[in-house]
Amino acid sequence: MKRYQRIRALIIAIFLLGVALQGCARTAGPQEYRKDIFALNTWVNIRIYTGKEGPDILDKAIKRIEEIENRMSVTIQDSDVSRINSNAGKQPVKVHDDTFEVIKKALEYAEISNGVFDITIYPIVKLWGITSEHPRVPTEAEIQDKLRFVDYRNVVLNEAEKTVYLKEPGMGIDLGAIAKGYAADEVARILKEEGVVHALINMGGNVVAMGGKPNGQPWRIGVQDPRAEGARRHIAIIEVMDGSVVSSGDYERYFEEAGKRYHHIFDPSTGYPANSGLMATTVVAPNSIDADALSTTVFVMGVERGLELVDKLEGIDALAITFDKKIYTSKGLKGKLIVTDKEYELQP
Ligand code: AMP
Ligand code: MG
């Protein structure tokens, strides 16, 4: 072989090798990237599949969650929510668009549920100290005293100015029942913007599924056993391609006194932890903000009222688990729920 022929053969070989490697990269498909952080008072896990810079995309998502937390946390001193609360009865407070949107949505659910969902529950949450180091059962007089401040109709929104005003001094709001849903929706929006097709976002039981699994199968989302001691286990599975699955329950945050369980979801009509016969609820909806608000609402309402409400809402489904381990579902979930634990009995 002449010298120039050898060089040509070498160039062709290198070219062919390049084509072959490219082909391999293409068949290997997008890679999985994961991130776990503690934010919004819970463990957040994001799993994405992408051929692009996975870690950068995850960092963007995490930054957004932290931004939302800094605006909506009731314990961060200069958050929008803290400023709204410390100006109750004094003056309207200008807030970020985020906070305004979430409060607006929260008030819509307060209307829909006739005040069962009510973000002005904060004075009651604080009184019971559920999220503090020293929770306690207050006296009836203390509860009645704080219940006076619970009324969502005393939250005044100014759309043009983006201000929020609590009419009565002593009032306070808490977005704990809805902010995670908003944050999960925002993460999903960012991931889509970055071209991510398949992803699973889990923010402490607030799950958003995107695009099904990379193999084309739906995501399988576990419904947690509300009475599992220690390790997490599921009692049922919901299959979703795109959408959100959010659970609420008396197992998430509670304390016990004299053998009785006092949990973190309150009935605004009594000032006591909701006592509607449920251990847990799960709501399936296109958007996580709706699923979050509704899982809390259905939990307070109980099986009958709760599922009746959900059946009226287009594209939204729910299940409710009673103390006697029966699972009730809304109409749209009939025949779709996969129960994996024989102790739990699916109702027709
Ligand atoms: P979730 O885990 O989404 O059901 O939300 C529970 C949290 O929402 C609690 O920790 C309280 O901060 C707040 N909350 C409790 N009861 C209510 C209620 N009836 N309406 C709105 N928010 C509530
Ligand atoms: Mg909720």
PDB file of N, CA, C and O in Angstrom, residues 193-247:
ATOM      1  N   GLU A 193     -39.233  23.038  30.426  1.00  0.00           N
ATOM      2  CA  GLU A 193     -38.500  24.107  29.730  1.00  0.00           C
ATOM      3  C   GLU A 193     -37.108  23.650  29.316  1.00  0.00           C
ATOM      4  O   GLU A 193     -36.578  24.058  28.285  1.00  0.00           O
ATOM      5  N   GLU A 194     -36.510  22.799  30.150  1.00  0.00           N
ATOM      6  CA  GLU A 194     -35.157  22.306  29.880  1.00  0.00           C
ATOM      7  C   GLU A 194     -35.169  21.088  28.962  1.00  0.00           C
ATOM      8  O   GLU A 194     -34.144  20.432  28.774  1.00  0.00           O
ATOM      9  N   GLY A 195     -36.346  20.748  28.466  1.00  0.00           N
ATOM     10  CA  GLY A 195     -36.442  19.644  27.506  1.00  0.00           C
ATOM     11  C   GLY A 195     -36.525  18.261  28.125  1.00  0.00           C
ATOM     12  O   GLY A 195     -36.436  17.253  27.425  1.00  0.00           O
ATOM     13  N   VAL A 196     -36.687  18.197  29.448  1.00  0.00           N
ATOM     14  CA  VAL A 196     -36.809  16.887  30.104  1.00  0.00           C
ATOM     15  C   VAL A 196     -38.203  16.326  29.818  1.00  0.00           C
ATOM     16  O   VAL A 196     -39.202  17.025  29.988  1.00  0.00           O
ATOM     17  N   VAL A 197     -38.250  15.079  29.371  1.00  0.00           N
ATOM     18  CA  VAL A 197     -39.538  14.455  29.046  1.00  0.00           C
ATOM     19  C   VAL A 197     -39.997  13.534  30.184  1.00  0.00           C
ATOM     20  O   VAL A 197     -41.144  13.562  30.595  1.00  0.00           O
ATOM     21  N   HIS A 198     -39.071  12.722  30.700  1.00  0.00           N
ATOM     22  CA  HIS A 198     -39.424  11.757  31.746  1.00  0.00           C
ATOM     23  C   HIS A 198     -38.842  12.215  33.081  1.00  0.00           C
ATOM     24  O   HIS A 198     -37.636  12.427  33.182  1.00  0.00           O
ATOM     25  N   ALA A 199     -39.715  12.344  34.087  1.00  0.00           N
ATOM     26  CA  ALA A 199     -39.215  12.735  35.409  1.00  0.00           C
ATOM     27  C   ALA A 199     -40.209  12.334  36.479  1.00  0.00           C
ATOM     28  O   ALA A 199     -41.402  12.132  36.208  1.00  0.00           O
ATOM     29  N   LEU A 200     -39.678  12.189  37.703  1.00  0.00           N
ATOM     30  CA  LEU A 200     -40.525  11.923  38.851  1.00  0.00           C
ATOM     31  C   LEU A 200     -40.066  12.832  39.993  1.00  0.00           C
ATOM     32  O   LEU A 200     -38.899  12.823  40.366  1.00  0.00           O
ATOM     33  N   ILE A 201     -41.016  13.629  40.481  1.00  0.00           N
ATOM     34  CA  ILE A 201     -40.703  14.585  41.546  1.00  0.00           C
ATOM     35  C   ILE A 201     -41.476  14.148  42.778  1.00  0.00           C
ATOM     36  O   ILE A 201     -42.684  13.942  42.703  1.00  0.00           O
ATOM     37  N   ASN A 202     -40.779  14.001  43.905  1.00  0.00           N
ATOM     38  CA  ASN A 202     -41.477  13.623  45.130  1.00  0.00           C
ATOM     39  C   ASN A 202     -41.100  14.596  46.241  1.00  0.00           C
ATOM     40  O   ASN A 202     -39.956  14.667  46.650  1.00  0.00           O
ATOM     41  N   MET A 203     -42.083  15.353  46.683  1.00  0.00           N
ATOM     42  CA  MET A 203     -41.829  16.299  47.769  1.00  0.00           C
ATOM     43  C   MET A 203     -42.639  15.856  48.977  1.00  0.00           C
ATOM     44  O   MET A 203     -43.745  16.336  49.200  1.00  0.00           O
ATOM     45  N   GLY A 204     -42.104  14.904  49.708  1.00  0.00           N
ATOM     46  CA  GLY A 204     -42.762  14.412  50.928  1.00  0.00           C
ATOM     47  C   GLY A 204     -44.202  13.996  50.700  1.00  0.00           C
ATOM     48  O   GLY A 204     -45.099  14.429  51.406  1.00  0.00           O
ATOM     49  N   GLY A 205     -44.428  13.148  49.713  1.00  0.00           N
ATOM     50  CA  GLY A 205     -45.792  12.668  49.472  1.00  0.00           C
ATOM     51  C   GLY A 205     -46.545  13.489  48.436  1.00  0.00           C
ATOM     52  O   GLY A 205     -47.650  13.137  48.044  1.00  0.00           O
ATOM     53  N   ASN A 206     -45.945  14.577  47.992  1.00  0.00           N
ATOM     54  CA  ASN A 206     -46.488  15.367  46.870  1.00  0.00           C
ATOM     55  C   ASN A 206     -45.747  14.911  45.618  1.00  0.00           C
ATOM     56  O   ASN A 206     -44.618  15.333  45.403  1.00  0.00           O
ATOM     57  N   VAL A 207     -46.370  14.058  44.829  1.00  0.00           N
ATOM     58  CA  VAL A 207     -45.648  13.483  43.689  1.00  0.00           C
ATOM     59  C   VAL A 207     -46.140  14.093  42.377  1.00  0.00           C
ATOM     60  O   VAL A 207     -47.340  14.290  42.186  1.00  0.00           O
ATOM     61  N   VAL A 208     -45.186  14.401  41.481  1.00  0.00           N
ATOM     62  CA  VAL A 208     -45.545  14.768  40.120  1.00  0.00           C
ATOM     63  C   VAL A 208     -44.837  13.809  39.171  1.00  0.00           C
ATOM     64  O   VAL A 208     -43.623  13.599  39.270  1.00  0.00           O
ATOM     65  N   ALA A 209     -45.616  13.188  38.285  1.00  0.00           N
ATOM     66  CA  ALA A 209     -45.074  12.266  37.293  1.00  0.00           C
ATOM     67  C   ALA A 209     -45.075  12.966  35.941  1.00  0.00           C
ATOM     68  O   ALA A 209     -46.040  13.630  35.584  1.00  0.00           O
ATOM     69  N   MET A 210     -43.959  12.818  35.218  1.00  0.00           N
ATOM     70  CA  MET A 210     -43.864  13.443  33.885  1.00  0.00           C
ATOM     71  C   MET A 210     -43.500  12.414  32.827  1.00  0.00           C
ATOM     72  O   MET A 210     -42.484  11.716  32.945  1.00  0.00           O
ATOM     73  N   GLY A 211     -44.333  12.333  31.790  1.00  0.00           N
ATOM     74  CA  GLY A 211     -43.985  11.574  30.591  1.00  0.00           C
ATOM     75  C   GLY A 211     -43.869  10.067  30.706  1.00  0.00           C
ATOM     76  O   GLY A 211     -43.347   9.428  29.797  1.00  0.00           O
ATOM     77  N   GLY A 212     -44.331   9.494  31.810  1.00  0.00           N
ATOM     78  CA  GLY A 212     -44.163   8.058  32.006  1.00  0.00           C
ATOM     79  C   GLY A 212     -42.692   7.707  32.174  1.00  0.00           C
ATOM     80  O   GLY A 212     -41.824   8.584  32.138  1.00  0.00           O
ATOM     81  N   LYS A 213     -42.414   6.409  32.391  1.00  0.00           N
ATOM     82  CA  LYS A 213     -41.012   5.974  32.523  1.00  0.00           C
ATOM     83  C   LYS A 213     -40.342   6.034  31.159  1.00  0.00           C
ATOM     84  O   LYS A 213     -41.019   5.986  30.137  1.00  0.00           O
ATOM     85  N   PRO A 214     -39.013   6.086  31.125  1.00  0.00           N
ATOM     86  CA  PRO A 214     -38.316   6.134  29.829  1.00  0.00           C
ATOM     87  C   PRO A 214     -38.656   4.936  28.930  1.00  0.00           C
ATOM     88  O   PRO A 214     -38.585   5.040  27.716  1.00  0.00           O
ATOM     89  N   ASN A 215     -39.067   3.810  29.520  1.00  0.00           N
ATOM     90  CA  ASN A 215     -39.417   2.643  28.692  1.00  0.00           C
ATOM     91  C   ASN A 215     -40.854   2.678  28.187  1.00  0.00           C
ATOM     92  O   ASN A 215     -41.348   1.703  27.625  1.00  0.00           O
ATOM     93  N   GLY A 216     -41.535   3.806  28.410  1.00  0.00           N
ATOM     94  CA  GLY A 216     -42.892   3.959  27.881  1.00  0.00           C
ATOM     95  C   GLY A 216     -43.992   3.505  28.830  1.00  0.00           C
ATOM     96  O   GLY A 216     -45.175   3.752  28.587  1.00  0.00           O
ATOM     97  N   GLN A 217     -43.610   2.839  29.932  1.00  0.00           N
ATOM     98  CA  GLN A 217     -44.602   2.405  30.927  1.00  0.00           C
ATOM     99  C   GLN A 217     -45.011   3.601  31.792  1.00  0.00           C
ATOM    100  O   GLN A 217     -44.226   4.534  31.950  1.00  0.00           O
ATOM    101  N   PRO A 218     -46.221   3.544  32.377  1.00  0.00           N
ATOM    102  CA  PRO A 218     -46.588   4.633  33.298  1.00  0.00           C
ATOM    103  C   PRO A 218     -45.740   4.575  34.578  1.00  0.00           C
ATOM    104  O   PRO A 218     -45.240   3.513  34.941  1.00  0.00           O
ATOM    105  N   TRP A 219     -45.604   5.694  35.250  1.00  0.00           N
ATOM    106  CA  TRP A 219     -44.986   5.707  36.577  1.00  0.00           C
ATOM    107  C   TRP A 219     -45.933   4.997  37.528  1.00  0.00           C
ATOM    108  O   TRP A 219     -47.152   5.151  37.432  1.00  0.00           O
ATOM    109  N   ARG A 220     -45.374   4.227  38.471  1.00  0.00           N
ATOM    110  CA  ARG A 220     -46.189   3.528  39.481  1.00  0.00           C
ATOM    111  C   ARG A 220     -45.959   4.239  40.811  1.00  0.00           C
ATOM    112  O   ARG A 220     -44.861   4.199  41.353  1.00  0.00           O
ATOM    113  N   ILE A 221     -47.006   4.873  41.303  1.00  0.00           N
ATOM    114  CA  ILE A 221     -46.859   5.674  42.511  1.00  0.00           C
ATOM    115  C   ILE A 221     -47.539   4.984  43.688  1.00  0.00           C
ATOM    116  O   ILE A 221     -48.719   4.638  43.626  1.00  0.00           O
ATOM    117  N   GLY A 222     -46.756   4.762  44.733  1.00  0.00           N
ATOM    118  CA  GLY A 222     -47.260   4.034  45.898  1.00  0.00           C
ATOM    119  C   GLY A 222     -48.095   4.908  46.806  1.00  0.00           C
ATOM    120  O   GLY A 222     -47.770   6.069  47.047  1.00  0.00           O
ATOM    121  N   VAL A 223     -49.188   4.328  47.304  1.00  0.00           N
ATOM    122  CA  VAL A 223     -49.970   4.983  48.364  1.00  0.00           C
ATOM    123  C   VAL A 223     -49.442   4.423  49.675  1.00  0.00           C
ATOM    124  O   VAL A 223     -49.504   3.212  49.914  1.00  0.00           O
ATOM    125  N   GLN A 224     -48.913   5.300  50.505  1.00  0.00           N
ATOM    126  CA  GLN A 224     -48.238   4.855  51.721  1.00  0.00           C
ATOM    127  C   GLN A 224     -49.170   4.218  52.735  1.00  0.00           C
ATOM    128  O   GLN A 224     -50.319   4.657  52.883  1.00  0.00           O
ATOM    129  N   ASP A 225     -48.669   3.200  53.435  1.00  0.00           N
ATOM    130  CA  ASP A 225     -49.416   2.599  54.534  1.00  0.00           C
ATOM    131  C   ASP A 225     -49.465   3.618  55.676  1.00  0.00           C
ATOM    132  O   ASP A 225     -48.430   3.972  56.238  1.00  0.00           O
ATOM    133  N   PRO A 226     -50.684   4.086  56.042  1.00  0.00           N
ATOM    134  CA  PRO A 226     -50.757   5.121  57.081  1.00  0.00           C
ATOM    135  C   PRO A 226     -50.355   4.611  58.460  1.00  0.00           C
ATOM    136  O   PRO A 226     -50.177   5.413  59.371  1.00  0.00           O
ATOM    137  N   ARG A 227     -50.224   3.296  58.616  1.00  0.00           N
ATOM    138  CA  ARG A 227     -49.847   2.766  59.929  1.00  0.00           C
ATOM    139  C   ARG A 227     -48.554   1.958  59.895  1.00  0.00           C
ATOM    140  O   ARG A 227     -48.286   1.176  60.805  1.00  0.00           O
ATOM    141  N   ALA A 228     -47.737   2.156  58.874  1.00  0.00           N
ATOM    142  CA  ALA A 228     -46.447   1.455  58.819  1.00  0.00           C
ATOM    143  C   ALA A 228     -45.527   2.035  59.877  1.00  0.00           C
ATOM    144  O   ALA A 228     -45.301   3.237  59.909  1.00  0.00           O
ATOM    145  N   GLU A 229     -45.023   1.173  60.767  1.00  0.00           N
ATOM    146  CA  GLU A 229     -44.077   1.632  61.785  1.00  0.00           C
ATOM    147  C   GLU A 229     -42.690   1.628  61.144  1.00  0.00           C
ATOM    148  O   GLU A 229     -42.301   0.653  60.516  1.00  0.00           O
ATOM    149  N   GLY A 230     -41.946   2.691  61.339  1.00  0.00           N
ATOM    150  CA  GLY A 230     -40.575   2.739  60.825  1.00  0.00           C
ATOM    151  C   GLY A 230     -40.512   2.832  59.318  1.00  0.00           C
ATOM    152  O   GLY A 230     -40.880   3.845  58.752  1.00  0.00           O
ATOM    153  N   ALA A 231     -40.095   1.742  58.669  1.00  0.00           N
ATOM    154  CA  ALA A 231     -39.857   1.780  57.220  1.00  0.00           C
ATOM    155  C   ALA A 231     -41.138   2.103  56.451  1.00  0.00           C
ATOM    156  O   ALA A 231     -42.230   1.695  56.835  1.00  0.00           O
ATOM    157  N   ARG A 232     -40.982   2.830  55.356  1.00  0.00           N
ATOM    158  CA  ARG A 232     -42.119   3.150  54.504  1.00  0.00           C
ATOM    159  C   ARG A 232     -42.512   1.939  53.681  1.00  0.00           C
ATOM    160  O   ARG A 232     -41.668   1.215  53.193  1.00  0.00           O
ATOM    161  N   ARG A 233     -43.800   1.709  53.560  1.00  0.00           N
ATOM    162  CA  ARG A 233     -44.272   0.674  52.654  1.00  0.00           C
ATOM    163  C   ARG A 233     -45.584   1.140  52.049  1.00  0.00           C
ATOM    164  O   ARG A 233     -46.272   1.982  52.605  1.00  0.00           O
ATOM    165  N   HIS A 234     -45.904   0.579  50.882  1.00  0.00           N
ATOM    166  CA  HIS A 234     -47.136   1.025  50.251  1.00  0.00           C
ATOM    167  C   HIS A 234     -48.217  -0.041  50.320  1.00  0.00           C
ATOM    168  O   HIS A 234     -47.933  -1.237  50.450  1.00  0.00           O
ATOM    169  N   ILE A 235     -49.471   0.409  50.256  1.00  0.00           N
ATOM    170  CA  ILE A 235     -50.598  -0.525  50.325  1.00  0.00           C
ATOM    171  C   ILE A 235     -51.355  -0.569  48.997  1.00  0.00           C
ATOM    172  O   ILE A 235     -52.199  -1.418  48.789  1.00  0.00           O
ATOM    173  N   ALA A 236     -51.047   0.368  48.124  1.00  0.00           N
ATOM    174  CA  ALA A 236     -51.716   0.404  46.817  1.00  0.00           C
ATOM    175  C   ALA A 236     -50.831   1.162  45.844  1.00  0.00           C
ATOM    176  O   ALA A 236     -49.894   1.857  46.256  1.00  0.00           O
ATOM    177  N   ILE A 237     -51.140   0.985  44.556  1.00  0.00           N
ATOM    178  CA  ILE A 237     -50.352   1.651  43.517  1.00  0.00           C
ATOM    179  C   ILE A 237     -51.288   2.348  42.536  1.00  0.00           C
ATOM    180  O   ILE A 237     -52.334   1.802  42.155  1.00  0.00           O
ATOM    181  N   ILE A 238     -50.891   3.565  42.166  1.00  0.00           N
ATOM    182  CA  ILE A 238     -51.639   4.316  41.152  1.00  0.00           C
ATOM    183  C   ILE A 238     -50.703   4.509  39.968  1.00  0.00           C
ATOM    184  O   ILE A 238     -49.563   4.949  40.142  1.00  0.00           O
ATOM    185  N   GLU A 239     -51.172   4.159  38.765  1.00  0.00           N
ATOM    186  CA  GLU A 239     -50.331   4.308  37.579  1.00  0.00           C
ATOM    187  C   GLU A 239     -50.651   5.628  36.878  1.00  0.00           C
ATOM    188  O   GLU A 239     -51.821   5.916  36.620  1.00  0.00           O
ATOM    189  N   VAL A 240     -49.620   6.401  36.607  1.00  0.00           N
ATOM    190  CA  VAL A 240     -49.810   7.720  35.982  1.00  0.00           C
ATOM    191  C   VAL A 240     -48.729   7.966  34.929  1.00  0.00           C
ATOM    192  O   VAL A 240     -47.556   7.715  35.177  1.00  0.00           O
ATOM    193  N   MET A 241     -49.131   8.469  33.781  1.00  0.00           N
ATOM    194  CA  MET A 241     -48.158   8.927  32.777  1.00  0.00           C
ATOM    195  C   MET A 241     -47.752  10.359  33.128  1.00  0.00           C
ATOM    196  O   MET A 241     -46.588  10.664  33.317  1.00  0.00           O
ATOM    197  N   ASP A 242     -48.752  11.238  33.151  1.00  0.00           N
ATOM    198  CA  ASP A 242     -48.535  12.657  33.457  1.00  0.00           C
ATOM    199  C   ASP A 242     -49.560  13.087  34.497  1.00  0.00           C
ATOM    200  O   ASP A 242     -50.748  12.900  34.280  1.00  0.00           O
ATOM    201  N   GLY A 243     -49.089  13.694  35.572  1.00  0.00           N
ATOM    202  CA  GLY A 243     -50.045  14.198  36.554  1.00  0.00           C
ATOM    203  C   GLY A 243     -49.474  14.140  37.951  1.00  0.00           C
ATOM    204  O   GLY A 243     -48.326  13.737  38.153  1.00  0.00           O
ATOM    205  N   SER A 244     -50.302  14.552  38.902  1.00  0.00           N
ATOM    206  CA  SER A 244     -49.830  14.612  40.278  1.00  0.00           C
ATOM    207  C   SER A 244     -50.650  13.707  41.191  1.00  0.00           C
ATOM    208  O   SER A 244     -51.854  13.539  40.989  1.00  0.00           O
ATOM    209  N   VAL A 245     -49.977  13.128  42.171  1.00  0.00           N
ATOM    210  CA  VAL A 245     -50.626  12.286  43.174  1.00  0.00           C
ATOM    211  C   VAL A 245     -50.163  12.798  44.542  1.00  0.00           C
ATOM    212  O   VAL A 245     -48.972  12.794  44.831  1.00  0.00           O
ATOM    213  N   VAL A 246     -51.108  13.278  45.342  1.00  0.00           N
ATOM    214  CA  VAL A 246     -50.741  13.886  46.624  1.00  0.00           C
ATOM    215  C   VAL A 246     -51.518  13.247  47.774  1.00  0.00           C
ATOM    216  O   VAL A 246     -52.734  13.067  47.682  1.00  0.00           O
ATOM    217  N   SER A 247     -50.804  12.931  48.843  1.00  0.00           N
ATOM    218  CA  SER A 247     -51.455  12.316  50.005  1.00  0.00           C
ATOM    219  C   SER A 247     -51.391  13.220  51.232  1.00  0.00           C
ATOM    220  O   SER A 247     -50.441  13.975  51.414  1.00  0.00           O
TER     221      SER A 247
END
